[in-house]
Coordinates of C-alpha atoms and ligand atoms in Angstrom, one line a residue:
Chain W
M1027 CA -37.4 -14.2 44.7
T1028 CA -35.3 -14.6 41.6
T1029 CA -34.4 -18.1 42.7
V1030 CA -38.1 -18.9 43.0
I1031 CA -38.8 -17.6 39.5
G1032 CA -35.6 -19.4 38.3
Q1033 CA -36.9 -22.7 39.7
L1034 CA -40.3 -22.1 38.2
I1035 CA -38.7 -21.6 34.8
N1036 CA -36.9 -24.9 35.3
A1037 CA -40.1 -26.5 36.3
L1038 CA -41.8 -25.2 33.1
Q1039 CA -39.0 -26.4 30.9
L1040 CA -39.0 -29.9 32.4
G1041 CA -42.8 -29.9 32.6
S1042 CA -43.2 -29.1 28.9
I1043 CA -41.0 -32.0 27.9
Y1044 CA -43.0 -34.4 30.1
A1045 CA -46.2 -32.9 28.7
L1046 CA -45.1 -33.5 25.1
V1047 CA -44.3 -37.1 25.9
A1048 CA -47.4 -37.6 28.0
L1049 CA -49.5 -36.6 25.0
G1050 CA -48.3 -39.6 23.0
Y1051 CA -49.2 -41.9 25.8
S1052 CA -52.6 -40.4 26.2
M1053 CA -53.5 -40.3 22.6
V1054 CA -52.5 -43.9 22.0
Y1055 CA -54.3 -45.0 25.1
G1056 CA -57.3 -43.1 24.0
I1057 CA -57.5 -44.8 20.7
I1058 CA -56.5 -48.4 21.3
S1059 CA -56.4 -48.6 25.1
L1060 CA -52.8 -49.5 25.1
L1061 CA -50.1 -48.2 27.5
N1062 CA -47.5 -48.0 24.9
F1063 CA -44.4 -48.7 27.0
A1064 CA -42.2 -48.3 23.9
H1065 CA -43.1 -44.7 23.7
G1066 CA -40.3 -43.5 26.0
D1067 CA -37.8 -45.4 23.9
I1068 CA -38.8 -43.5 20.8
I1069 CA -37.4 -40.5 22.5
M1070 CA -34.1 -42.3 23.0
V1071 CA -34.0 -43.1 19.3
G1072 CA -34.7 -39.5 18.5
A1073 CA -31.9 -38.4 20.8
Y1074 CA -29.4 -40.7 19.0
A1075 CA -30.7 -39.5 15.7
A1076 CA -29.9 -35.9 16.8
W1077 CA -26.5 -37.0 18.2
F1078 CA -25.7 -38.7 14.9
I1079 CA -26.4 -35.7 12.8
M1080 CA -24.8 -33.2 15.1
T1081 CA -21.6 -35.1 15.3
S1082 CA -21.3 -36.4 11.8
L1083 CA -22.2 -33.4 9.7
N1084 CA -20.6 -30.7 11.9
S1085 CA -17.4 -30.6 9.9
F1086 CA -19.1 -30.1 6.6
L1087 CA -21.8 -27.6 7.3
P1088 CA -22.3 -24.5 9.4
F1089 CA -23.7 -25.1 12.9
G1090 CA -27.2 -23.6 12.1
A1091 CA -27.7 -25.9 9.2
V1092 CA -26.6 -29.0 11.1
A1093 CA -28.9 -28.1 14.0
A1094 CA -31.8 -27.6 11.6
I1095 CA -31.1 -31.0 9.9
A1096 CA -30.8 -32.7 13.3
V1097 CA -34.2 -31.4 14.4
V1098 CA -36.0 -32.4 11.2
F1099 CA -34.2 -35.8 11.0
S1100 CA -34.9 -36.6 14.6
I1101 CA -38.6 -35.8 14.4
L1102 CA -38.9 -37.7 11.1
I1103 CA -37.2 -40.8 12.5
C1104 CA -39.5 -40.8 15.6
T1105 CA -42.6 -40.4 13.5
L1106 CA -41.7 -43.2 11.2
L1107 CA -40.6 -45.4 14.0
G1108 CA -43.8 -44.8 16.0
A1109 CA -46.0 -45.5 13.0
G1110 CA -43.8 -48.4 12.0
I1111 CA -44.0 -50.1 15.4
E1112 CA -47.7 -49.8 15.3
K1113 CA -47.9 -51.5 11.9
V1114 CA -45.5 -54.3 12.6
A1115 CA -46.1 -55.0 16.3
Y1116 CA -49.5 -53.8 17.3
A1117 CA -51.8 -53.9 14.2
P1118 CA -51.6 -57.7 13.9
L1119 CA -52.9 -57.9 17.5
R1120 CA -55.9 -55.8 16.9
S1121 CA -58.4 -58.4 18.1
A1122 CA -56.1 -60.1 20.6
P1123 CA -56.6 -59.5 24.4
R1124 CA -55.3 -56.2 25.7
L1125 CA -52.7 -58.0 27.8
S1126 CA -51.0 -59.4 24.8
L1127 CA -50.7 -55.9 23.4
L1128 CA -49.2 -54.6 26.6
I1129 CA -46.7 -57.4 26.8
T1130 CA -45.8 -56.7 23.1
A1131 CA -45.2 -53.1 24.0
I1132 CA -42.9 -54.0 26.8
G1133 CA -41.1 -56.3 24.4
V1134 CA -40.7 -53.5 21.8
S1135 CA -39.3 -51.3 24.5
Y1136 CA -36.6 -53.9 25.5
F1137 CA -35.9 -54.5 21.8
L1138 CA -35.2 -50.8 21.2
E1139 CA -33.1 -50.4 24.3
N1140 CA -31.0 -53.4 23.5
M1141 CA -30.6 -52.5 19.8
A1142 CA -29.3 -49.1 20.9
Q1143 CA -26.9 -50.7 23.3
M1144 CA -25.6 -53.0 20.6
I1145 CA -25.2 -50.2 18.0
F1146 CA -24.0 -47.3 20.2
G1147 CA -22.7 -49.1 23.3
A1148 CA -24.0 -48.8 26.9
G1149 CA -22.4 -45.5 27.7
A1150 CA -23.9 -42.1 27.1
K1151 CA -23.1 -40.1 24.1
S1152 CA -22.9 -36.3 24.6
V1153 CA -25.2 -34.4 22.2
P1154 CA -24.0 -30.9 21.4
N1155 CA -26.6 -28.3 22.4
I1156 CA -28.8 -27.5 19.4
I1157 CA -30.0 -24.2 20.9
S1158 CA -26.5 -22.8 21.4
I1159 CA -27.5 -19.2 21.9
G1160 CA -26.9 -18.5 25.6
S1161 CA -29.3 -16.5 27.6
F1162 CA -31.2 -13.3 28.0
H1163 CA -32.1 -11.0 30.9
V1164 CA -35.4 -10.1 32.3
G1165 CA -34.8 -7.4 34.9
K1166 CA -32.1 -9.0 37.2
M1167 CA -33.0 -12.5 36.1
T1168 CA -31.1 -14.5 33.6
V1169 CA -33.2 -16.9 31.5
S1170 CA -31.5 -19.4 29.2
W1171 CA -32.8 -19.5 25.6
T1172 CA -33.0 -23.2 26.0
S1173 CA -35.7 -22.9 28.6
A1174 CA -37.5 -20.2 26.8
I1175 CA -37.5 -22.0 23.5
T1176 CA -38.5 -25.3 25.1
L1177 CA -41.5 -23.7 26.6
I1178 CA -42.5 -21.8 23.4
V1179 CA -42.1 -24.9 21.2
S1180 CA -44.1 -27.0 23.5
V1181 CA -46.9 -24.6 23.9
I1182 CA -47.1 -24.1 20.1
S1183 CA -47.0 -27.9 19.5
M1184 CA -49.8 -28.4 22.0
A1185 CA -51.9 -25.6 20.5
V1186 CA -51.5 -27.0 17.0
L1187 CA -52.4 -30.5 18.3
T1188 CA -55.5 -29.2 20.0
V1189 CA -56.7 -27.3 16.9
F1190 CA -56.1 -30.4 14.8
V1191 CA -58.0 -32.7 17.1
K1192 CA -60.9 -30.3 17.6
K1193 CA -61.3 -28.8 14.2
T1194 CA -60.1 -31.0 11.4
K1195 CA -62.0 -33.8 9.8
M1196 CA -59.1 -36.2 10.6
G1197 CA -59.0 -35.0 14.2
K1198 CA -62.7 -35.6 14.6
A1199 CA -62.4 -39.0 13.1
M1200 CA -59.7 -39.7 15.7
R1201 CA -62.0 -38.8 18.5
A1202 CA -64.8 -40.9 16.9
V1203 CA -62.5 -44.0 16.6
S1204 CA -61.3 -43.5 20.2
E1205 CA -64.9 -43.6 21.4
D1206 CA -66.3 -46.4 19.3
V1207 CA -64.3 -48.2 16.5
G1208 CA -67.3 -50.2 15.1
T1209 CA -69.6 -47.2 14.7
A1210 CA -66.7 -45.1 13.3
Q1211 CA -66.3 -47.8 10.6
L1212 CA -70.0 -47.5 9.8
M1213 CA -69.4 -43.8 9.1
G1214 CA -66.7 -44.8 6.5
I1215 CA -63.7 -44.1 8.7
N1216 CA -60.8 -46.4 8.2
P1217 CA -59.7 -47.3 11.7
N1218 CA -56.3 -48.6 10.7
K1219 CA -55.4 -45.4 9.0
T1220 CA -56.7 -43.3 11.9
I1221 CA -54.7 -45.4 14.4
S1222 CA -51.5 -45.1 12.3
L1223 CA -52.0 -41.3 12.2
T1224 CA -52.4 -41.2 16.0
F1225 CA -49.1 -43.1 16.5
A1226 CA -47.4 -40.8 14.0
I1227 CA -48.6 -37.7 15.7
G1228 CA -47.8 -38.9 19.2
S1229 CA -44.3 -40.0 18.0
A1230 CA -43.7 -36.7 16.3
L1231 CA -44.4 -35.0 19.6
A1232 CA -42.0 -37.4 21.2
G1233 CA -39.4 -36.4 18.5
I1234 CA -39.8 -32.8 19.5
G1235 CA -39.6 -33.8 23.1
S1236 CA -36.3 -35.7 22.4
I1237 CA -34.7 -32.6 20.8
L1238 CA -35.8 -30.5 23.8
Y1239 CA -34.6 -33.1 26.2
C1240 CA -31.2 -33.2 24.5
C1241 CA -31.0 -29.4 24.8
A1242 CA -31.6 -29.7 28.5
Y1243 CA -29.4 -32.7 29.4
A1244 CA -27.0 -32.9 26.4
Q1245 CA -26.8 -36.7 26.3
A1246 CA -28.2 -39.8 24.7
S1247 CA -28.1 -43.2 26.4
P1248 CA -29.9 -46.5 25.7
T1249 CA -32.0 -46.4 28.8
M1250 CA -32.7 -42.6 28.9
G1251 CA -36.2 -43.3 27.5
S1252 CA -37.4 -45.6 30.3
M1253 CA -37.3 -43.2 33.2
L1254 CA -38.5 -40.2 31.1
G1255 CA -41.2 -42.4 29.6
L1256 CA -42.4 -43.6 33.0
K1257 CA -42.6 -40.1 34.4
A1258 CA -44.5 -38.9 31.3
F1259 CA -46.8 -41.9 31.8
V1260 CA -47.4 -40.8 35.4
A1261 CA -48.1 -37.3 34.0
A1262 CA -50.7 -38.8 31.6
V1263 CA -52.4 -40.8 34.4
L1264 CA -52.3 -37.8 36.7
G1265 CA -54.0 -35.6 34.1
G1266 CA -56.4 -38.3 33.1
I1267 CA -55.2 -40.8 30.5
G1268 CA -56.9 -40.2 27.2
S1269 CA -57.3 -36.5 27.8
I1270 CA -55.1 -34.1 25.8
P1271 CA -55.4 -31.1 28.2
G1272 CA -55.0 -33.6 31.0
A1273 CA -51.6 -34.8 29.6
V1274 CA -50.4 -31.2 29.4
L1275 CA -51.6 -30.4 32.9
G1276 CA -50.1 -33.6 34.3
G1277 CA -46.8 -32.9 32.5
F1278 CA -46.4 -29.5 34.1
A1279 CA -47.6 -30.8 37.5
I1280 CA -44.9 -33.5 37.5
G1281 CA -42.2 -31.0 36.3
L1282 CA -43.2 -28.7 39.1
A1283 CA -43.2 -31.4 41.8
E1284 CA -39.8 -32.7 40.7
T1285 CA -38.3 -29.2 40.7
L1286 CA -39.8 -28.4 44.0
V1287 CA -38.4 -31.5 45.7
S1288 CA -35.0 -30.8 44.2
S1289 CA -35.0 -27.1 45.1
V1290 CA -35.5 -27.8 48.8
G1291 CA -32.4 -30.0 48.7
L1292 CA -34.2 -33.4 48.4
S1293 CA -33.1 -34.1 44.9
V1294 CA -32.5 -37.8 45.7
W1295 CA -36.2 -38.0 46.2
K1296 CA -37.2 -36.5 42.9
D1297 CA -38.0 -39.8 41.2
A1298 CA -39.7 -41.2 44.3
I1299 CA -42.0 -38.2 44.5
V1300 CA -43.3 -38.9 41.0
F1301 CA -44.2 -42.5 41.8
A1302 CA -45.7 -41.4 45.1
I1303 CA -47.9 -39.1 43.0
L1304 CA -48.9 -42.1 40.8
I1305 CA -49.9 -44.2 43.8
I1306 CA -51.9 -41.3 45.3
V1307 CA -53.7 -40.7 42.1
L1308 CA -54.5 -44.4 41.6
I1309 CA -55.9 -44.6 45.1
F1310 CA -57.9 -41.4 45.2
K1311 CA -58.7 -40.4 41.7
P1312 CA -57.9 -43.2 39.3
A1313 CA -59.5 -41.4 36.4
G1314 CA -57.1 -38.5 36.9
I1315 CA -57.7 -34.8 37.2
L1316 CA -59.5 -34.3 33.8
G1317 CA -60.2 -37.9 33.0
K1318 CA -63.7 -39.1 32.4
K1319 CA -65.0 -42.3 33.8
K1320 CA -64.8 -44.7 30.9
I1321 CA -68.2 -45.6 29.6
E1322 CA -68.1 -49.3 29.2
K1323 CA -69.2 -50.4 25.8
V1324 CA -72.2 -52.7 25.7
Chain O
M498 CA -81.1 -53.8 -4.4
L499 CA -79.8 -56.0 -1.6
Y500 CA -79.6 -59.8 -2.1
I501 CA -78.4 -62.0 0.7
N502 CA -77.8 -65.6 -0.1
D503 CA -77.0 -68.3 2.3
M504 CA -75.5 -66.2 5.1
N505 CA -73.8 -68.2 7.9
V506 CA -72.3 -66.2 10.8
Y507 CA -70.5 -67.6 13.8
Y508 CA -69.2 -66.0 17.0
G509 CA -66.0 -67.9 17.8
S510 CA -66.2 -71.5 16.6
S511 CA -69.2 -72.7 18.5
I512 CA -71.9 -70.0 18.4
H513 CA -73.8 -70.3 15.1
A514 CA -75.8 -67.1 15.2
V515 CA -77.1 -66.9 11.6
K516 CA -77.9 -70.2 9.9
G517 CA -78.2 -70.1 6.1
V518 CA -80.3 -67.0 5.8
S519 CA -81.3 -65.7 2.4
F520 CA -83.5 -62.7 1.6
E521 CA -83.8 -59.6 -0.5
V522 CA -84.7 -56.0 -0.4
K523 CA -86.0 -54.5 -3.6
P524 CA -85.5 -50.8 -4.6
G525 CA -88.1 -48.6 -2.9
E526 CA -89.3 -51.1 -0.4
I527 CA -89.5 -51.1 3.3
V528 CA -88.6 -54.6 4.5
S529 CA -88.9 -55.5 8.2
L530 CA -87.0 -58.2 9.9
I531 CA -88.6 -59.3 13.2
G532 CA -87.7 -61.8 15.8
A533 CA -87.2 -62.4 19.5
N534 CA -84.1 -61.4 21.5
G535 CA -81.1 -63.3 20.3
A536 CA -82.7 -64.4 17.0
G537 CA -79.7 -63.0 15.0
K538 CA -81.2 -59.7 13.6
S539 CA -78.3 -57.5 14.6
T540 CA -75.8 -60.0 13.5
I541 CA -77.3 -60.0 10.0
L542 CA -77.2 -56.2 9.7
K543 CA -73.6 -56.2 11.0
T544 CA -72.6 -58.8 8.4
V545 CA -74.2 -56.8 5.6
S546 CA -72.4 -53.6 6.6
G547 CA -69.1 -55.5 6.9
L548 CA -68.5 -55.5 10.6
L549 CA -68.8 -59.3 10.7
R550 CA -68.2 -61.9 8.1
S551 CA -70.4 -64.7 6.7
R552 CA -68.6 -68.0 6.2
T553 CA -70.6 -68.8 3.1
G554 CA -72.8 -67.4 0.4
S555 CA -72.9 -63.9 -1.0
I556 CA -74.2 -60.4 -0.3
T557 CA -75.0 -58.3 -3.4
F558 CA -75.7 -54.7 -3.1
D559 CA -76.6 -52.5 -6.1
G560 CA -75.3 -55.3 -8.4
K561 CA -71.9 -55.6 -6.6
E562 CA -70.7 -58.5 -4.5
I563 CA -69.8 -56.8 -1.2
S564 CA -69.3 -59.7 1.2
G565 CA -65.5 -59.3 1.3
Y566 CA -65.5 -55.5 1.6
E567 CA -64.3 -53.7 4.7
A568 CA -67.0 -51.9 6.6
H569 CA -65.6 -48.4 5.9
K570 CA -65.8 -49.0 2.2
I571 CA -69.4 -50.2 2.1
V572 CA -70.8 -46.9 3.4
S573 CA -69.5 -45.0 0.4
M574 CA -71.4 -47.3 -1.9
G575 CA -74.7 -46.0 -0.5
L576 CA -75.5 -48.4 2.3
A577 CA -75.9 -46.8 5.8
H578 CA -76.5 -48.7 9.1
V579 CA -78.0 -47.1 12.2
P580 CA -76.7 -49.5 14.9
E581 CA -78.7 -50.9 17.7
G582 CA -78.5 -48.7 20.8
R583 CA -77.9 -45.6 18.7
R584 CA -74.2 -45.4 19.3
V585 CA -73.9 -41.7 18.9
F586 CA -70.4 -40.4 19.6
S587 CA -71.1 -39.1 23.0
N588 CA -68.1 -36.9 23.3
L589 CA -68.7 -35.2 20.0
T590 CA -71.2 -32.4 19.5
V591 CA -74.4 -33.0 17.5
E592 CA -72.9 -31.3 14.5
E593 CA -69.7 -33.2 14.7
N594 CA -71.7 -36.4 14.8
L595 CA -73.4 -35.4 11.6
E596 CA -70.1 -34.5 10.0
M597 CA -68.8 -38.0 10.8
G598 CA -71.8 -39.4 9.0
A599 CA -70.7 -37.5 6.0
Y600 CA -67.2 -38.7 6.2
T601 CA -67.2 -40.4 2.8
L602 CA -69.4 -37.9 1.2
K603 CA -67.9 -36.2 -1.9
G604 CA -69.5 -32.9 -2.4
N605 CA -71.2 -30.3 -0.3
V606 CA -71.5 -31.4 3.3
E607 CA -73.0 -28.1 4.4
E608 CA -75.9 -28.6 2.0
V609 CA -76.6 -32.1 3.2
K610 CA -76.4 -30.9 6.8
K611 CA -78.9 -28.2 6.1
D612 CA -81.3 -30.8 4.7
I613 CA -80.9 -33.0 7.8
F614 CA -81.4 -30.0 10.1
S615 CA -84.6 -29.1 8.3
R616 CA -85.8 -32.7 8.8
F617 CA -84.8 -32.7 12.4
P618 CA -85.2 -29.2 13.8
R619 CA -84.5 -30.5 17.2
L620 CA -80.9 -31.3 16.1
L621 CA -80.5 -27.8 14.8
E622 CA -81.4 -26.4 18.2
R623 CA -78.9 -28.7 19.8
R624 CA -76.2 -28.5 17.2
H625 CA -73.4 -27.5 19.6
Q626 CA -74.5 -29.8 22.5
I627 CA -72.4 -32.8 23.4
A628 CA -74.3 -35.8 22.0
G629 CA -73.9 -37.8 25.2
T630 CA -76.2 -35.3 27.0
L631 CA -79.1 -35.7 24.5
S632 CA -82.2 -37.5 25.5
G633 CA -82.8 -41.0 24.2
G634 CA -85.2 -39.8 21.5
E635 CA -82.9 -37.1 20.4
Q636 CA -80.0 -39.5 20.2
Q637 CA -82.1 -41.8 18.0
M638 CA -82.9 -38.9 15.7
L639 CA -79.2 -38.0 15.7
A640 CA -78.2 -41.6 14.8
I641 CA -80.7 -41.6 11.9
G642 CA -79.7 -38.1 10.8
R643 CA -76.0 -39.1 11.0
A644 CA -76.6 -42.1 8.8
M645 CA -78.6 -40.0 6.3
M646 CA -75.6 -37.7 6.0
S647 CA -74.0 -40.2 3.7
R648 CA -76.9 -39.9 1.3
P649 CA -77.6 -43.6 1.3
K650 CA -79.7 -45.6 -1.2
L651 CA -80.4 -48.2 1.5
L652 CA -80.8 -47.4 5.1
M653 CA -80.7 -50.2 7.7
L654 CA -82.1 -49.4 11.1
D655 CA -81.6 -51.7 14.1
E656 CA -84.4 -51.3 16.6
P657 CA -84.9 -47.6 16.3
S658 CA -87.8 -47.6 18.7
M659 CA -85.9 -49.4 21.5
G660 CA -86.5 -47.8 24.9
L661 CA -88.6 -44.9 23.6
A662 CA -91.9 -43.7 25.0
P663 CA -94.9 -44.5 22.7
I664 CA -95.2 -40.9 21.4
L665 CA -91.5 -41.0 20.4
V666 CA -92.0 -44.4 18.8
E667 CA -94.7 -42.8 16.6
Q668 CA -92.3 -40.0 15.7
I669 CA -89.5 -42.3 14.8
F670 CA -91.8 -44.4 12.6
D671 CA -93.1 -41.2 10.9
I672 CA -89.5 -40.2 10.2
I673 CA -88.9 -43.6 8.6
K674 CA -92.0 -43.2 6.4
E675 CA -90.8 -39.7 5.4
L676 CA -87.3 -41.0 4.5
H677 CA -88.9 -43.7 2.5
Q678 CA -91.1 -41.3 0.6
A679 CA -88.0 -39.3 -0.1
G680 CA -86.7 -42.3 -2.0
V681 CA -84.6 -44.2 0.5
T682 CA -85.0 -48.0 0.6
I683 CA -85.4 -49.3 4.1
L684 CA -84.4 -52.5 5.9
L685 CA -85.9 -52.3 9.4
V686 CA -85.1 -54.6 12.3
E687 CA -87.6 -54.4 15.2
Q688 CA -88.8 -55.9 18.3
N689 CA -91.9 -53.9 18.0
A690 CA -93.4 -56.3 15.6
R691 CA -96.8 -54.6 15.3
K692 CA -95.4 -51.4 14.1
A693 CA -92.8 -53.0 12.0
L694 CA -95.4 -55.1 10.1
E695 CA -97.7 -52.2 9.8
I696 CA -95.1 -50.1 8.0
A697 CA -93.5 -52.8 5.9
D698 CA -94.1 -53.8 2.3
R699 CA -92.7 -57.2 3.1
A700 CA -91.3 -58.8 6.2
Y701 CA -89.2 -61.8 7.3
V702 CA -89.5 -63.5 10.7
L703 CA -86.3 -64.8 12.2
E704 CA -86.1 -67.5 14.9
T705 CA -82.8 -68.7 16.3
G706 CA -80.8 -67.7 13.2
K707 CA -83.3 -69.0 10.6
I708 CA -86.0 -67.3 8.6
V709 CA -89.2 -69.2 9.5
M710 CA -91.7 -67.0 7.7
S711 CA -92.0 -64.3 5.1
G712 CA -94.6 -62.4 3.2
D713 CA -96.2 -59.0 2.9
G714 CA -96.7 -57.1 6.1
K715 CA -100.4 -57.3 6.2
T716 CA -100.6 -61.0 5.7
L717 CA -98.1 -61.7 8.3
S718 CA -99.7 -59.5 10.9
E719 CA -102.9 -61.5 10.4
S720 CA -101.3 -64.9 10.7
D721 CA -102.2 -66.7 13.9
D722 CA -98.6 -67.9 14.6
I723 CA -97.3 -64.3 14.4
K724 CA -100.2 -63.0 16.5
K725 CA -99.4 -65.5 19.2
A726 CA -95.6 -65.2 19.2
Y727 CA -95.1 -61.5 18.4
L728 CA -98.2 -59.5 18.8
G729 CA -99.3 -60.7 22.2
G730 CA -102.3 -62.9 21.2
Ligands
ATP2626 N1 -70.1 -60.7 20.3 C1 -70.8 -61.8 20.5 N2 -70.1 -62.9 21.0 C2 -70.8 -64.1 21.1 N3 -72.1 -64.3 20.9 C3 -72.8 -63.2 20.4 C4 -72.2 -62.0 20.2 N4 -73.1 -61.1 19.7 C5 -74.2 -61.8 19.6 N5 -74.0 -63.1 20.0 C6 -75.0 -64.2 20.0 O1 -75.6 -64.3 18.8 C7 -77.0 -64.5 18.8 C8 -77.7 -63.5 17.9 O2 -77.4 -62.2 18.5 P1 -78.0 -60.8 17.9 O3 -77.4 -59.7 18.6 O4 -77.8 -60.9 16.4 O5 -79.5 -61.0 18.2 P2 -80.7 -60.0 18.0 O6 -81.7 -60.7 17.2 O7 -80.2 -58.7 17.4 O8 -81.3 -59.8 19.4 P3 -81.8 -58.5 20.1 O9 -83.2 -58.3 19.7 O10 -81.8 -58.8 21.6 O11 -81.0 -57.3 19.8 C9 -77.4 -64.5 20.2 O12 -77.5 -65.8 20.7 C10 -76.2 -63.8 20.9 O13 -76.0 -64.3 22.2
MG2627 MG1 -80.1 -56.8 18.1

């Protein structure tokens, strides 16, 4: 029983990281119909940012302060990078065919990976655990603080995002632009600003995800973002791309599937299962679990 | 209030949709723009509101040259556009749609919302309903109400009666008259030429991107050419 619950906690921890990353895919897709393949690599940059702070400031400052700076720095870098990529690479293509945008995104992804390799080398850097406070007990069970905090932080982030999108003026404008840019402009909404904001928010969530990922796996490498990004993308598709609750649901579902496969001794299959899910979703329910059929604009 | 001088609009490099159009709307008027499918009516409105660009000429609104402005800046100057096909935000509630209409409004949004709700009691009843589930007539009311939320001086309506049952067409035209009486200047694009000429102070007739006739509503509706082409004999 305790192992089952232990596995479930693992699944939730992994799932919440996928969910945070999937949200970025989904929001960006929702607003400019772009599968932003560079999104996973933003997490990689965030991880290096955390590594840089953790290893360069640790001899001057107490651990708590270094950890706090690392978290803030990493989220900030991701936010700026995400919004910057949009400005430089995607905004000039606003009226270009969607395929050009997709190819650009893939280009940005390779660019970031290769830059990281040039600067930091191809090998992995080990990132000291930011949440270095061990574990606690629930009955006979031991739960690591890393797992608990990961879950709590993710749930809070998602709740804040949901309230933002549902209740604030900016959030409503984001939904309006997602649905119909032209009409949103007629309301006086500046679409470029709204799109930048969407990238910034999605990337900030990726920044949070990258910190939590480092806590779970303790390393940064140039290609870490591509597999994580792909899985989060599958999560977004599974939940229904464009849908915020869908991305969360998809994230947890993928985390659960992967943990399940590993826990029955088939861990070599854990990546394959994710892509099997993708194929099944695309065949049987391409709109995803919570996705709406896209209303074609006339 | 609105002067359009020598508007030329192209789609791509080969489709010349609006060919040297000039016209004006004076303060307090209802001006109708009528013409067959594809004449270029919607293109003209989109160009005025900044969604498309004219290659030549000028657009002056309220004494300011606005032809280079981005669409989202023009609304706040007091020019609202109800697009063809209503284009309500179907995933947003009725109330959220109205709030989007007031996006640029400085001042009390609640107050304006109350005013719109009193004009459109149906929208008040449905305020929490998702706009995509409204009937066609309700959506048209929402689209007009939403545009009115920005407190415009000039309201441009693109085929507000499209696809509505005759009784609803009456209602929509009554609403337009009421808004006009409340002091809003109106530029109306319509396929329903009979109604559009009836309500208009002045009207322009557009054919394949050119204005071919203009005059006051009554004179035009009595002209033989208009009767033949637009009023069914
Ligand atoms: N996005 C577009 N790309 C290419 N051509 C277009 C586009 N939009 C309109 N056109 C063309 O421009 C011309 C004018 O179109 P417009 O929509 O302004 O006509 P309209 O008078 O509003 O017609 P309707 O009464 O059917 O709404 C038409 O020939 C149309 O085919
Ligand atoms: Mg039209």
